[in-house]
């Protein structure tokens, strides 16, 4: 319908001897019913060029477009907006599109099947996934689903920081437990990990278990002095556990990349030498510095310390060079807000390579912290993790659906309060329950009507004339725009909010209307409408990785 309106506008512009590009045509969906189904400001945009008042131009547009079977009325509003009101035939055309596309309704090919990599979670394999990782998993996975629906070829990637001081501390912590040294003991590693999960790793290591991760087998030797084996087994143990938690969260990955792999074949040394050759480094205080100020940073940054070790952003530069070489024209990194300081440094390192990488590549979506509450009090500690709420705990407490919805219900850069009591409640205040209940209610009506959702067609759509019916039609045909908006803004919360509003409109309609009535034509029309609503709800929930139950 937007394309049809756009074509009508372009044809009218040609009549004025004005050539206009698609990007200059703005078509909006007014919120209020009395403002129509679609609106454009084209008359205001052409006013200066045509040297006429916007309302005069709008009047000529309305007259030129004339009567069209898909529109019941064209109206000029305000300073020169043109509002389009769909006719019953127009409504039928929109609903029939839903029935013809069904599970594909809302999808488009705006991405042109270009390659897109989304990196998310990327937790250090030093402990169970916490609620912050959960928010990253929910946002990243939903973004992957949304971009796929918008015609991108998406690769989901997890980057393991399996090298460095934190990994050494993990191995030393497990070794200490193997030697019966408790966290309270003075001999326990000062920066060690103190959660009970370290005991679980130690027990598994003592029992000489084998763990398979990404097709590779890691076997514990049981030797408490074999720190190398302890390290490898501990990483495998936690990676396996994280993978299980993510699977329970309906989150999978296409590629797993290990930081340690970039220390092989001197890849890091090669990148640093490349940057040196481009004259973007200098030595000071026995350290190697990157001239990040030449790329917008507030001060230059150390790349290699005086002891020869690399600062944490250097492997990230190597990793992103690897992404570029794999052909990803677009990369989105979903990370915690604490990564904000690395953005400029990573981009500066990539620019210093001088290999054609765009200045704003990669893109970032940074999420803020999550506060978990129960009984109106903040929950901070998981006994197993030792100091934080784990994703596994939350899924066990409220379920996968509620956890996913709550973690993407607000824009990523907003702090989030996760109310466990609300997430568990079967009430209208719980948005995920409210949305799923709308779908289940529709399925119940269809079951009673002995009507299959696969055999629906729009008949006598002009019988749908109540305010609730017109509002619902207006709402469900907006869904493709919401899917596109969620991708454009890189924010799944638009879909979550849309579904909550749609469910609210449906419940109001359900409470005020009857569906299994004697008037056969009106019955068919109402059944068709709620079937279309069910399709949209199911498609929207699918983009969020949430189930659409038929019974509740």
XYZ file of C-alpha atoms in Angstrom:
552
model
C 0.000 0.000 0.000
C 2.844 2.394 0.742
C 4.357 1.574 -2.637
C 1.006 2.252 -4.307
C 0.738 5.647 -2.607
C 4.362 6.404 -3.460
C 3.713 5.577 -7.115
C 0.637 7.831 -7.142
C 2.697 10.670 -5.681
C 5.469 10.223 -8.257
C 2.928 10.131 -11.090
C 1.343 13.335 -9.794
C 4.761 14.992 -9.519
C 5.433 14.127 -13.154
C 2.238 15.968 -14.038
C 3.810 19.021 -12.355
C 7.039 18.424 -14.307
C 8.738 17.589 -11.021
C 11.033 14.556 -10.716
C 11.210 13.163 -7.187
C 13.231 10.302 -5.684
C 11.746 7.591 -3.491
C 13.737 8.788 -0.476
C 12.052 12.207 -0.745
C 8.597 10.683 -0.335
C 7.589 10.295 3.303
C 4.506 8.231 4.059
C 3.476 7.943 7.694
C 0.739 6.121 9.550
C -1.308 8.558 11.671
C -2.098 7.270 15.151
C -5.629 8.667 15.265
C -8.323 6.983 13.175
C -9.802 10.320 12.121
C -6.468 11.234 10.494
C -6.668 8.350 8.028
C -4.619 5.226 7.423
C -1.684 6.920 5.686
C -0.396 10.477 5.492
C 2.209 12.354 3.439
C 3.847 15.776 3.714
C 4.807 15.886 0.031
C 2.928 19.174 -0.538
C 4.972 20.892 2.153
C 8.226 19.574 0.677
C 7.344 20.838 -2.817
C 6.103 24.245 -1.715
C 9.397 26.097 -2.177
C 10.206 24.376 -5.464
C 6.768 25.037 -6.979
C 6.448 28.456 -5.313
C 2.940 27.671 -4.113
C 1.284 27.308 -0.743
C 1.326 23.705 0.538
C -2.460 23.480 0.790
C -2.807 24.616 -2.833
C -0.388 21.891 -3.930
C -2.195 19.356 -1.755
C -5.476 20.312 -3.374
C -4.013 19.639 -6.820
C -2.699 16.250 -5.628
C -6.122 15.261 -4.335
C -7.806 16.308 -7.573
C -5.229 14.568 -9.778
C -5.301 11.288 -7.852
C -9.087 11.494 -7.872
C -11.193 8.552 -6.862
C -9.364 5.275 -6.312
C -11.097 2.061 -5.361
C -8.663 1.391 -2.532
C -9.329 4.752 -0.877
C -12.634 5.990 0.458
C -11.352 9.526 0.933
C -8.351 11.831 0.501
C -8.261 14.695 2.973
C -6.117 17.805 3.308
C -5.177 18.526 6.911
C -3.223 21.197 8.769
C -0.745 23.217 6.719
C -0.941 20.790 3.789
C -0.757 17.163 4.863
C -2.637 14.678 2.676
C -4.423 11.910 4.564
C -5.444 8.684 2.810
C -8.428 6.736 4.146
C -8.631 3.113 3.010
C -11.903 1.856 1.588
C -13.357 -1.542 2.463
C -11.662 -2.801 -0.702
C -8.395 -1.319 0.525
C -8.809 -3.003 3.900
C -9.577 -6.301 2.162
C -6.449 -5.981 0.023
C -4.315 -5.443 3.132
C -5.849 -8.374 5.008
C -5.537 -10.646 1.983
C -1.823 -9.859 1.922
C -1.605 -11.200 5.470
C -3.443 -14.384 4.498
C -1.358 -14.921 1.386
C 1.989 -14.409 3.126
C 1.052 -15.862 6.535
C 4.288 -16.682 8.418
C 6.196 -14.472 5.968
C 3.992 -11.435 6.568
C 6.100 -8.532 7.772
C 9.205 -9.658 5.921
C 10.868 -7.648 3.177
C 14.084 -7.634 1.150
C 15.436 -4.229 2.169
C 18.767 -5.871 3.006
C 19.153 -7.152 -0.526
C 20.617 -10.421 0.817
C 23.810 -8.623 1.778
C 26.041 -10.180 4.434
C 25.706 -9.040 8.038
C 27.520 -10.368 11.068
C 26.119 -9.830 14.542
C 28.462 -10.532 17.433
C 26.804 -10.806 20.835
C 27.148 -12.249 24.335
C 30.878 -12.987 23.821
C 31.271 -13.731 27.521
C 34.646 -14.613 28.980
C 34.621 -18.352 29.776
C 35.335 -17.674 33.443
C 31.904 -18.278 34.973
C 28.190 -18.813 34.368
C 26.358 -16.314 32.195
C 24.925 -13.449 34.249
C 21.798 -11.386 33.635
C 23.792 -8.811 31.674
C 24.875 -11.553 29.275
C 21.212 -12.532 29.119
C 20.190 -9.070 27.995
C 22.910 -9.163 25.362
C 21.752 -12.610 24.233
C 18.121 -11.522 23.955
C 18.918 -8.318 22.057
C 21.498 -9.934 19.779
C 19.380 -12.953 18.916
C 16.300 -10.788 18.265
C 18.359 -8.470 16.059
C 19.502 -11.487 14.051
C 15.895 -12.612 13.583
C 14.758 -9.098 12.678
C 17.530 -8.456 10.166
C 16.896 -11.845 8.566
C 13.249 -10.829 8.194
C 14.474 -7.666 6.477
C 16.410 -9.562 3.832
C 19.931 -9.693 5.302
C 22.107 -12.820 5.291
C 22.937 -12.919 8.980
C 25.810 -14.699 10.687
C 25.593 -14.914 14.486
C 28.985 -15.033 16.164
C 30.312 -15.567 19.685
C 33.828 -14.365 20.505
C 35.513 -16.086 23.438
C 38.196 -14.144 25.312
C 40.020 -17.339 26.247
C 43.413 -15.731 26.825
C 44.910 -13.325 29.320
C 44.971 -12.715 33.063
C 41.332 -13.636 33.737
C 41.796 -17.076 32.242
C 44.962 -17.593 34.281
C 43.032 -16.606 37.424
C 40.344 -19.149 36.508
C 42.894 -21.955 36.228
C 44.577 -20.932 39.504
C 41.181 -20.813 41.254
C 40.304 -24.337 40.132
C 43.758 -25.553 41.108
C 43.364 -24.021 44.554
C 40.059 -25.866 45.032
C 41.712 -29.081 43.862
C 44.246 -28.539 46.655
C 41.381 -27.955 49.144
C 42.219 -24.275 49.503
C 39.015 -22.363 50.249
C 38.307 -18.783 49.098
C 38.685 -17.617 52.695
C 42.214 -18.994 52.882
C 45.104 -16.536 52.529
C 46.659 -18.825 49.908
C 43.635 -18.565 47.586
C 44.443 -16.447 44.484
C 43.824 -12.800 45.294
C 41.961 -12.188 42.020
C 40.502 -15.680 41.907
C 36.910 -16.763 41.301
C 35.043 -17.735 44.456
C 31.693 -19.078 43.276
C 30.584 -22.637 43.903
C 30.881 -23.375 40.186
C 34.664 -23.556 40.712
C 34.024 -26.531 43.007
C 31.930 -28.147 40.251
C 34.799 -27.789 37.788
C 37.292 -29.192 40.312
C 35.080 -32.230 40.988
C 34.677 -32.929 37.290
C 38.428 -32.542 36.782
C 39.181 -34.947 39.639
C 36.830 -37.519 38.079
C 38.738 -37.173 34.782
C 35.662 -36.265 32.772
C 35.754 -35.495 29.058
C 33.896 -32.536 27.555
C 33.177 -31.980 23.889
C 32.913 -28.395 22.664
C 32.600 -27.477 18.979
C 33.584 -30.995 17.997
C 36.790 -31.023 20.056
C 37.232 -33.282 23.079
C 38.861 -31.922 26.247
C 39.815 -34.602 28.786
C 40.795 -33.889 32.364
C 43.986 -35.634 33.442
C 43.166 -35.343 37.128
C 46.698 -34.093 37.815
C 46.363 -31.127 40.184
C 49.802 -29.830 39.190
C 49.043 -29.789 35.457
C 47.982 -26.149 35.225
C 47.822 -26.218 31.409
C 45.361 -29.117 31.444
C 43.377 -27.489 34.259
C 43.089 -24.308 32.200
C 41.990 -26.072 29.018
C 39.473 -28.259 30.846
C 38.063 -25.348 32.882
C 37.509 -23.269 29.750
C 35.813 -26.218 28.020
C 33.648 -26.896 31.095
C 32.379 -23.321 31.242
C 31.987 -22.966 27.495
C 29.871 -26.109 27.497
C 27.773 -24.774 30.368
C 27.311 -21.421 28.655
C 26.264 -23.156 25.445
C 23.648 -25.153 27.367
C 22.299 -21.998 29.027
C 22.072 -20.276 25.644
C 20.310 -23.271 24.111
C 17.768 -23.118 26.948
C 17.385 -19.447 26.046
C 16.638 -20.367 22.397
C 19.868 -18.711 21.317
C 22.271 -20.370 18.921
C 25.369 -19.246 17.033
C 26.755 -19.947 13.595
C 30.398 -19.259 14.443
C 32.513 -19.405 17.606
C 35.830 -17.563 17.477
C 38.556 -17.901 20.119
C 40.815 -15.002 21.057
C 43.639 -17.515 21.507
C 43.479 -18.299 17.783
C 44.861 -14.848 16.970
C 48.029 -15.554 18.945
C 48.735 -18.365 16.514
C 50.769 -17.737 13.370
C 51.808 -14.341 14.746
C 48.543 -12.677 13.591
C 48.717 -10.019 16.306
C 52.359 -9.265 15.580
C 51.513 -8.943 11.885
C 48.753 -6.405 12.556
C 50.969 -4.342 14.834
C 53.741 -4.364 12.250
C 51.241 -3.212 9.606
C 50.200 -0.279 11.792
C 53.859 0.528 12.485
C 54.572 0.578 8.775
C 51.753 3.109 8.332
C 53.431 5.403 10.912
C 50.579 5.341 13.409
C 52.675 4.195 16.374
C 55.460 5.518 18.564
C 57.427 4.326 21.589
C 57.317 5.993 24.984
C 58.102 4.681 28.492
C 59.210 1.368 26.958
C 55.710 0.844 25.579
C 54.267 0.956 22.058
C 51.518 3.557 21.571
C 48.817 3.873 18.921
C 48.067 7.408 17.670
C 44.356 7.120 18.356
C 44.062 10.919 18.646
C 44.436 11.055 14.871
C 41.132 9.174 14.694
C 39.101 11.143 17.218
C 40.233 9.736 20.585
C 40.923 12.104 23.469
C 44.415 10.665 24.005
C 46.733 8.076 22.489
C 46.561 4.522 23.802
C 49.123 1.869 24.669
C 49.088 -1.136 22.344
C 51.954 -3.120 23.836
C 53.104 -2.736 27.412
C 56.700 -2.574 28.573
C 56.543 -6.266 29.552
C 55.623 -7.219 25.972
C 51.947 -8.041 26.662
C 49.160 -6.481 24.614
C 46.431 -4.208 25.940
C 42.945 -5.657 25.745
C 41.765 -3.793 22.621
C 44.603 -5.047 20.392
C 43.214 -8.595 19.899
C 39.854 -6.908 19.141
C 41.460 -4.993 16.291
C 42.897 -8.251 14.938
C 39.523 -9.961 15.338
C 37.709 -7.233 13.424
C 40.292 -7.259 10.667
C 39.445 -10.954 10.420
C 35.743 -10.100 10.142
C 36.456 -7.642 7.337
C 38.544 -10.197 5.472
C 35.665 -12.681 5.733
C 33.591 -10.302 3.616
C 31.141 -8.812 6.106
C 30.203 -5.434 4.655
C 28.236 -4.773 7.802
C 29.015 -5.808 11.370
C 26.986 -5.078 14.503
C 28.506 -5.687 17.939
C 25.985 -6.043 20.766
C 27.863 -5.465 24.035
C 27.522 -4.060 27.526
C 27.800 -0.319 28.065
C 31.180 -0.858 29.741
C 32.585 -1.466 26.237
C 31.889 2.129 25.224
C 35.512 3.171 25.663
C 36.744 0.479 23.266
C 34.724 1.692 20.273
C 37.042 4.557 19.338
C 40.166 2.461 19.951
C 39.047 -0.495 17.854
C 37.937 1.752 15.008
C 41.200 3.719 15.251
C 43.208 0.506 15.007
C 41.233 -0.569 11.958
C 41.715 2.815 10.276
C 45.437 2.661 11.020
C 45.634 -0.542 8.979
C 44.621 1.499 5.913
C 42.890 -1.407 4.169
C 39.681 0.333 3.141
C 37.530 -0.253 6.225
C 34.829 2.479 6.633
C 35.303 4.878 9.568
C 32.036 3.891 11.254
C 32.672 0.137 10.910
C 31.755 -1.849 12.972
C 28.442 -0.621 14.386
C 27.669 -0.981 18.083
C 24.565 -1.585 20.168
C 25.415 -1.131 23.838
C 23.022 -2.248 26.551
C 22.765 -0.824 30.038
C 22.738 -2.797 33.250
C 19.814 -4.857 34.543
C 18.526 -4.688 38.104
C 16.622 -7.767 39.267
C 13.947 -7.369 41.957
C 11.806 -9.812 43.899
C 9.346 -8.945 46.658
C 10.242 -5.296 45.994
C 13.865 -5.914 46.910
C 16.919 -6.096 44.674
C 18.340 -9.562 44.082
C 22.126 -9.470 43.724
C 23.592 -12.851 44.471
C 23.417 -16.369 43.095
C 24.958 -18.919 45.455
C 26.528 -20.854 42.596
C 27.993 -17.794 40.866
C 28.968 -16.174 44.121
C 28.274 -12.528 43.300
C 25.629 -12.112 40.609
C 22.283 -13.332 39.284
C 22.777 -15.943 36.567
C 20.768 -16.232 33.367
C 20.073 -19.864 34.245
C 18.544 -18.846 37.585
C 16.250 -16.358 35.895
C 15.063 -18.811 33.238
C 14.360 -21.394 35.940
C 12.433 -18.820 37.955
C 10.205 -17.195 35.297
C 10.662 -19.219 32.087
C 12.332 -18.478 28.775
C 9.456 -16.492 27.220
C 9.128 -13.984 30.040
C 12.889 -13.641 30.412
C 13.357 -12.877 26.708
C 10.485 -10.388 26.575
C 11.482 -8.442 29.675
C 15.117 -8.203 28.568
C 14.197 -6.616 25.202
C 11.175 -4.622 26.374
C 13.131 -1.373 26.594
C 15.678 0.253 24.317
C 19.142 -1.183 24.907
C 20.651 2.083 26.171
C 17.995 2.324 28.921
C 18.585 0.802 32.328
C 16.190 -2.050 33.008
C 14.477 -3.275 36.157
C 13.511 -6.944 35.865
C 10.617 -7.577 38.252
C 10.506 -11.338 38.878
C 7.087 -11.178 40.531
C 5.598 -9.352 37.529
C 7.246 -11.715 35.058
C 5.692 -14.709 36.838
C 2.195 -13.253 37.168
C -0.740 -14.364 35.022
C -2.262 -10.915 34.830
C -2.856 -8.100 32.374
C 0.051 -6.247 33.968
C 2.457 -8.881 32.671
C 2.945 -7.881 29.008
C 4.212 -11.236 27.718
C 1.287 -13.051 29.346
C -1.085 -10.406 27.959
C 0.215 -10.891 24.398
C 0.257 -14.683 24.534
C -3.232 -14.716 26.057
C -4.515 -12.678 23.088
C -3.198 -15.354 20.714
C -4.660 -18.164 22.816
C -8.054 -16.424 22.943
C -8.157 -16.195 19.150
C -7.207 -19.857 18.798
C -10.056 -20.756 21.184
C -12.585 -18.827 19.065
C -11.329 -20.481 15.876
C -11.577 -23.882 17.553
C -15.164 -23.227 18.637
C -16.016 -22.001 15.155
C -14.390 -25.130 13.703
C -12.492 -22.744 11.461
C -8.979 -23.483 10.241
C -6.687 -20.488 10.026
C -5.435 -21.922 6.729
C -8.848 -21.544 5.028
C -9.588 -17.908 5.724
C -10.516 -15.349 3.098
C -11.850 -11.829 3.430
C -15.535 -11.567 2.719
C -17.919 -8.666 3.288
C -15.134 -6.662 4.861
C -17.353 -3.572 4.666
C -19.280 -5.076 7.585
C -16.304 -4.295 9.843
C -17.195 -0.738 10.756
C -16.834 -0.407 14.533
C -14.078 1.762 15.966
C -12.360 -1.284 17.457
C -12.424 -3.131 14.128
C -11.063 -0.226 12.142
C -8.387 0.394 14.781
C -7.319 -3.255 14.662
C -7.112 -3.282 10.865
C -5.062 -0.113 11.006
C -2.804 -1.686 13.632
C -2.074 -5.026 11.978
C -1.236 -3.556 8.569
C 1.370 -1.441 10.338
C 3.363 -4.554 11.289
C 5.735 -4.587 8.259
C 6.694 -0.975 9.046
C 7.482 -1.941 12.644
C 9.703 -4.802 11.478
C 11.589 -2.405 9.224
C 11.807 0.222 11.987
C 13.214 -2.318 14.470
C 16.015 -3.098 12.001
C 16.653 0.521 11.062
C 16.937 1.553 14.724
C 18.628 -1.732 15.725
C 16.111 -2.106 18.535
C 13.775 -5.109 19.113
C 11.819 -3.142 21.726
C 9.711 -1.603 18.949
C 8.230 -5.020 18.209
C 7.702 -5.767 21.911
C 5.821 -2.490 22.402
C 3.827 -2.959 19.197
C 2.659 -6.427 20.257
C 1.624 -5.168 23.682
C -0.464 -2.392 22.076
C -1.981 -4.803 19.551
C -2.912 -7.225 22.343
C -4.547 -4.389 24.264
C -6.628 -3.386 21.218
C -7.639 -6.996 20.647
C -8.684 -7.647 24.256
C -10.882 -4.544 24.145
C -12.473 -5.817 20.935
C -12.904 -9.313 22.369
C -14.648 -7.976 25.480
C -17.075 -5.859 23.451
C -17.839 -8.181 20.524
C -19.284 -11.582 19.710
C -17.846 -13.805 17.021
C -20.014 -16.941 16.871
C -23.132 -15.128 15.697
C -26.068 -15.903 13.389
C -25.114 -13.283 10.804
C -22.953 -15.544 8.640
C -21.256 -12.780 6.644
C -20.399 -10.691 9.696
C -19.187 -13.821 11.457
C -16.841 -14.617 8.548
C -15.519 -11.068 8.512
C -14.802 -11.035 12.235
C -13.225 -14.484 12.112
C -11.040 -13.272 9.243
C -9.989 -10.197 11.218
C -8.981 -12.058 14.371
C -7.197 -14.696 12.289
C -5.113 -11.940 10.736
C -4.396 -10.633 14.234
C -3.242 -14.093 15.330
C -0.890 -14.337 12.352
C 0.659 -10.966 13.186
C 1.018 -11.805 16.887
C 2.644 -15.143 16.092
C 5.019 -13.583 13.568
C 5.947 -10.811 16.000
C 6.584 -13.219 18.872
C 8.686 -15.378 16.552
C 10.938 -12.392 15.838
C 11.436 -12.111 19.605
C 12.082 -15.831 20.034
C 8.919 -16.203 22.127
C 6.279 -18.921 21.792
C 2.679 -18.277 20.724
C 0.626 -20.813 22.742
C -2.774 -21.914 21.455
C -4.030 -22.683 24.960
C -3.371 -21.005 28.300
